[in-house]
Short mmCIF file of C-alpha atoms in Angstrom, two decimals:
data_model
loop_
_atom_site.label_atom_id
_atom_site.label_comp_id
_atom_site.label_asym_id
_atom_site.label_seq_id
_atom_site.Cartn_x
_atom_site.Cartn_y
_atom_site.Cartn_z
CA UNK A 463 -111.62 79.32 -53.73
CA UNK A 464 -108.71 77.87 -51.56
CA UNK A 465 -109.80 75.76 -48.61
CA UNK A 466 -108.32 76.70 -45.18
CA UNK A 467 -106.05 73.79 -43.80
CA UNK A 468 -106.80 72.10 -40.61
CA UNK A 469 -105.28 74.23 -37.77
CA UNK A 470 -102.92 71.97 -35.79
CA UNK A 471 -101.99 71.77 -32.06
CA UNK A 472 -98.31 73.07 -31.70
CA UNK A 473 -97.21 69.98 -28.81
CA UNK A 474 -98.84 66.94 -31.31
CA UNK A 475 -99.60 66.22 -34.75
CA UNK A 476 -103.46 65.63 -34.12
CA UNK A 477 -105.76 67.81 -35.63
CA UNK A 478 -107.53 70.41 -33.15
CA UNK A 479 -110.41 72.03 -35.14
CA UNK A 480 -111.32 72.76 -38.52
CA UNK A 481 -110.95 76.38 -39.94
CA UNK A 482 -113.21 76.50 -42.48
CA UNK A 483 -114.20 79.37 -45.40
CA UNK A 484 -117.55 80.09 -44.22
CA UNK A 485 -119.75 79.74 -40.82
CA UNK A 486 -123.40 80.42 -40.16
CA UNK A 487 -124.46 80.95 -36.70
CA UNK A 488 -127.40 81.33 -33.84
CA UNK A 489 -126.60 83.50 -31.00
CA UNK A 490 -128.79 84.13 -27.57
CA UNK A 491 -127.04 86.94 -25.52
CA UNK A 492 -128.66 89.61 -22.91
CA UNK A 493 -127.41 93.55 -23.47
CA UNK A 494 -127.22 95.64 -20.29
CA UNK A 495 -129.19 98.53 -21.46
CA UNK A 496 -131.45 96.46 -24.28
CA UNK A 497 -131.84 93.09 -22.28
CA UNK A 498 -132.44 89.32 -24.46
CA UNK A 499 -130.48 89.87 -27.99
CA UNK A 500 -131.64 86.72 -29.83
CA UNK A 501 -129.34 86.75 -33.17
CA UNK A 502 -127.63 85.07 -36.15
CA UNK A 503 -124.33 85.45 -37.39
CA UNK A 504 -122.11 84.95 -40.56
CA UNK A 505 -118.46 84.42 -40.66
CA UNK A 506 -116.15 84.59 -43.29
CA UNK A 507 -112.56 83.32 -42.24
CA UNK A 508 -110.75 84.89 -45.42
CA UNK A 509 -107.12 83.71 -43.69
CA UNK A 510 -106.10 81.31 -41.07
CA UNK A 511 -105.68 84.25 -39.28
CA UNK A 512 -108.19 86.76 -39.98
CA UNK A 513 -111.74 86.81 -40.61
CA UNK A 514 -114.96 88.98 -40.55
CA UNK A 515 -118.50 88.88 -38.99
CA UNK A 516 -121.41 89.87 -39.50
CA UNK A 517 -124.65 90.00 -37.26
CA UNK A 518 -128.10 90.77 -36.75
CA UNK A 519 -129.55 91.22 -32.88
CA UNK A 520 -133.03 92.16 -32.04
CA UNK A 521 -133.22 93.31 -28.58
CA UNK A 522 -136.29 92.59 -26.72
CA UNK A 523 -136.63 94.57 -23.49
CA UNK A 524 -140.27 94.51 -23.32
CA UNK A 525 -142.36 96.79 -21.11
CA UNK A 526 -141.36 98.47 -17.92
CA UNK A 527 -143.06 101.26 -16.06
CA UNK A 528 -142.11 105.23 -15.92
CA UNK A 529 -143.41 106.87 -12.86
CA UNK A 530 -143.35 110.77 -13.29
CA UNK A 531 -143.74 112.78 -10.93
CA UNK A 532 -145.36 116.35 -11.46
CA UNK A 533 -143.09 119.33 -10.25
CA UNK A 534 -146.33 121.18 -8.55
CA UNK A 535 -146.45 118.09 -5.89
CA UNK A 536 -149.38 116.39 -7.83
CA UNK A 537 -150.13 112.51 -7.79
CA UNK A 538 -147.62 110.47 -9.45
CA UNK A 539 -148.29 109.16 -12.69
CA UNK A 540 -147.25 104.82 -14.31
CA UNK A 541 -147.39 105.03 -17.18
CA UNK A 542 -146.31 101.79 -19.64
CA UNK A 543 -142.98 101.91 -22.05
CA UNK A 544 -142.48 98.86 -24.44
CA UNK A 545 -138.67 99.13 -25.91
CA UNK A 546 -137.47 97.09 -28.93
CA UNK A 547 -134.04 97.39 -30.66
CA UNK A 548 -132.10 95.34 -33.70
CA UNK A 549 -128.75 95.69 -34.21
CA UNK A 550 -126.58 95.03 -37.75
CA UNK A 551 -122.95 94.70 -36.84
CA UNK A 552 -119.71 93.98 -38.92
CA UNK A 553 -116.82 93.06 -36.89
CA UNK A 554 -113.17 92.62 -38.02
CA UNK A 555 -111.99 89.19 -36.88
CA UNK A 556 -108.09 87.88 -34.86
CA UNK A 557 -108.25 84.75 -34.69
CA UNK A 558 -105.77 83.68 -31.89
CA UNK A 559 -105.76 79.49 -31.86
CA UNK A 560 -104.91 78.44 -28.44
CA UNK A 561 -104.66 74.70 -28.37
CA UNK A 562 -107.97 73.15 -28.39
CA UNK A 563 -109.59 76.53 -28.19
CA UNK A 564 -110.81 78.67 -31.62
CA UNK A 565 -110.34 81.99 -29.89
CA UNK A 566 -110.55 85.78 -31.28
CA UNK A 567 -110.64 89.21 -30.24
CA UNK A 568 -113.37 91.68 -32.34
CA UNK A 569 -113.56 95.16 -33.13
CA UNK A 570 -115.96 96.90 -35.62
CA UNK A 571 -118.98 98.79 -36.41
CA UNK A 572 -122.49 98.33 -35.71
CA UNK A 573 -126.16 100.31 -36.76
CA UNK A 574 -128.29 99.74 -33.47
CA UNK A 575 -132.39 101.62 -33.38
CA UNK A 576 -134.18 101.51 -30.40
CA UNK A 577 -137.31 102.17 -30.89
CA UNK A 578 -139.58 103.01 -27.48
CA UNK A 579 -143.62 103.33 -27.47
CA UNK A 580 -145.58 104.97 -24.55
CA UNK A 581 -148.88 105.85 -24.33
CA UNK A 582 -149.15 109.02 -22.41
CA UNK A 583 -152.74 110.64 -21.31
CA UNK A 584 -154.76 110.48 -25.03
CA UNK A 585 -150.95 110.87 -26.79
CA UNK A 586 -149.35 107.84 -28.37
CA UNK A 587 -145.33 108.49 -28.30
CA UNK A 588 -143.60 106.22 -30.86
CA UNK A 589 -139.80 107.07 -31.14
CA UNK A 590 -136.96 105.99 -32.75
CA UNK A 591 -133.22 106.55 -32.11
CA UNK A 592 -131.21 104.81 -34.94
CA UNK A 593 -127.24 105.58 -34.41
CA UNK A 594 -123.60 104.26 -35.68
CA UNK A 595 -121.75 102.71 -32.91
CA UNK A 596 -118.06 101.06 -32.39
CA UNK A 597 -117.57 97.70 -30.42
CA UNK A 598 -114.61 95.20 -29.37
CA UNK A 599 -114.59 91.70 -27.89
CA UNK A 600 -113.68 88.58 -28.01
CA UNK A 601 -114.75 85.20 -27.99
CA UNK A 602 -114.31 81.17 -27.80
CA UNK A 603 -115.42 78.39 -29.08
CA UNK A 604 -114.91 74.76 -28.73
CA UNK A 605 -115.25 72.43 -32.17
CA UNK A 606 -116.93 69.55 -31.69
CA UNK A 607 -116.20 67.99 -34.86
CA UNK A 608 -115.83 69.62 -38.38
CA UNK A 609 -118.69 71.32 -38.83
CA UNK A 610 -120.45 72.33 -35.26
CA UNK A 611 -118.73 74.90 -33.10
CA UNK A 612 -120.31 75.97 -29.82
CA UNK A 613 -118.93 79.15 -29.14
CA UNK A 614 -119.27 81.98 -26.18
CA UNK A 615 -118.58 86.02 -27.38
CA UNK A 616 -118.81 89.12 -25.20
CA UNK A 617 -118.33 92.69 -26.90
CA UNK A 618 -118.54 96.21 -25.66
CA UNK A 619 -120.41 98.73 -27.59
CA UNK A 620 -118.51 102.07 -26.93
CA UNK A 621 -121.73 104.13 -26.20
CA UNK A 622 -121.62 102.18 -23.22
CA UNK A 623 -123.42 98.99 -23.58
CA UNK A 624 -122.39 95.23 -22.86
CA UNK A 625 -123.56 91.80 -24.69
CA UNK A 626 -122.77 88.44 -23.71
CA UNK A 627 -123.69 85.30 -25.13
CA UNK A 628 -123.64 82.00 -26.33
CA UNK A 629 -124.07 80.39 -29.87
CA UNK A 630 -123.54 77.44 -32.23
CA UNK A 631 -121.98 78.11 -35.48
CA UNK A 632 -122.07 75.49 -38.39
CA UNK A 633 -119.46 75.50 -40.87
CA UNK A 634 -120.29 75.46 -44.93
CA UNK A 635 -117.93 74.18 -46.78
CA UNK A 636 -117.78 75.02 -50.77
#
């Protein structure tokens, strides 16, 4: 396999960052409708260029309260709701170089199930909603040397959910 050259800064002849083959990545975002999205992430820069990535999320929302209210005026019922969710995503990759930056834009698909758990009167409800989604993004990162790049990525899932977050990624180089 061909080893990506060094990307170079257009106003000098230093060397700005490495682009290498392969990157493996933690991520800790938060999701607007899922909350903390711990996560990992693999990265495949195929062309200086272009690249994809892939990622795993697990959402962990934890338990809130539902308070329902019964439609003949009766006493208002709490009762506890513990959501989870993971997330697989593959995401097309444009990577954009400005200067000292490694910076992209994203768009791809992704498998999200929430699952949510209530216990209601003597009835345990357990349900999942597994579904297909489309998201875009971008992101930055800064190399700090070869191998380490701390990086920052925010994405859009079109059913109408944001995640932002921050991550290391470590290069592998074969």
């Amino acid at each position: 396999a061909e080893e990506l050259p060094p990307v170079v800064c257009t106003d000098a002849d230093e060397v700005v960052y490495f682009s290498p083959n392969w990157e493996i990545g933690a991520f800790v975002g938060a999701a607007t409708n899922t909350g903390l999205a711990p996560g990992v992430k693999v990265r495949w820069n195929f062309a200086k260029q272009f690249g994809l990535q892939a990622g795993f999320h697990y959402f962990m929302k934890g338990e809130e309260t539902l308070s329902i209210e019964p439609e003949d005026g009766g006493m208002t019922r709490e009762f506890p709701v513990n959501q989870t969710a993971f997330e697989f995503e593959l995401n097309g990759i444009y990577n954009l170089h400005l200067q000292a930056f490694e910076t992209y834009l994203l768009a791809g698909i992704n498998y999200m199930s929430l699952n949510v758990e209530s216990q209601f009167q003597e009835t345990l409800i357990d349900k999942d909603n597994p579904h297909l989604g489309m998201n875009v993004g971008f992101g930055a990162g800064y190399p700090l040397n070869d191998t380490i790049t701390p990086f920052v990525e925010a994405k859009y899932f079109i059913d109408n959910q944001l995640q932002a977050g921050e991550g290391v990624r470590y290069a592998i180089k074969l």
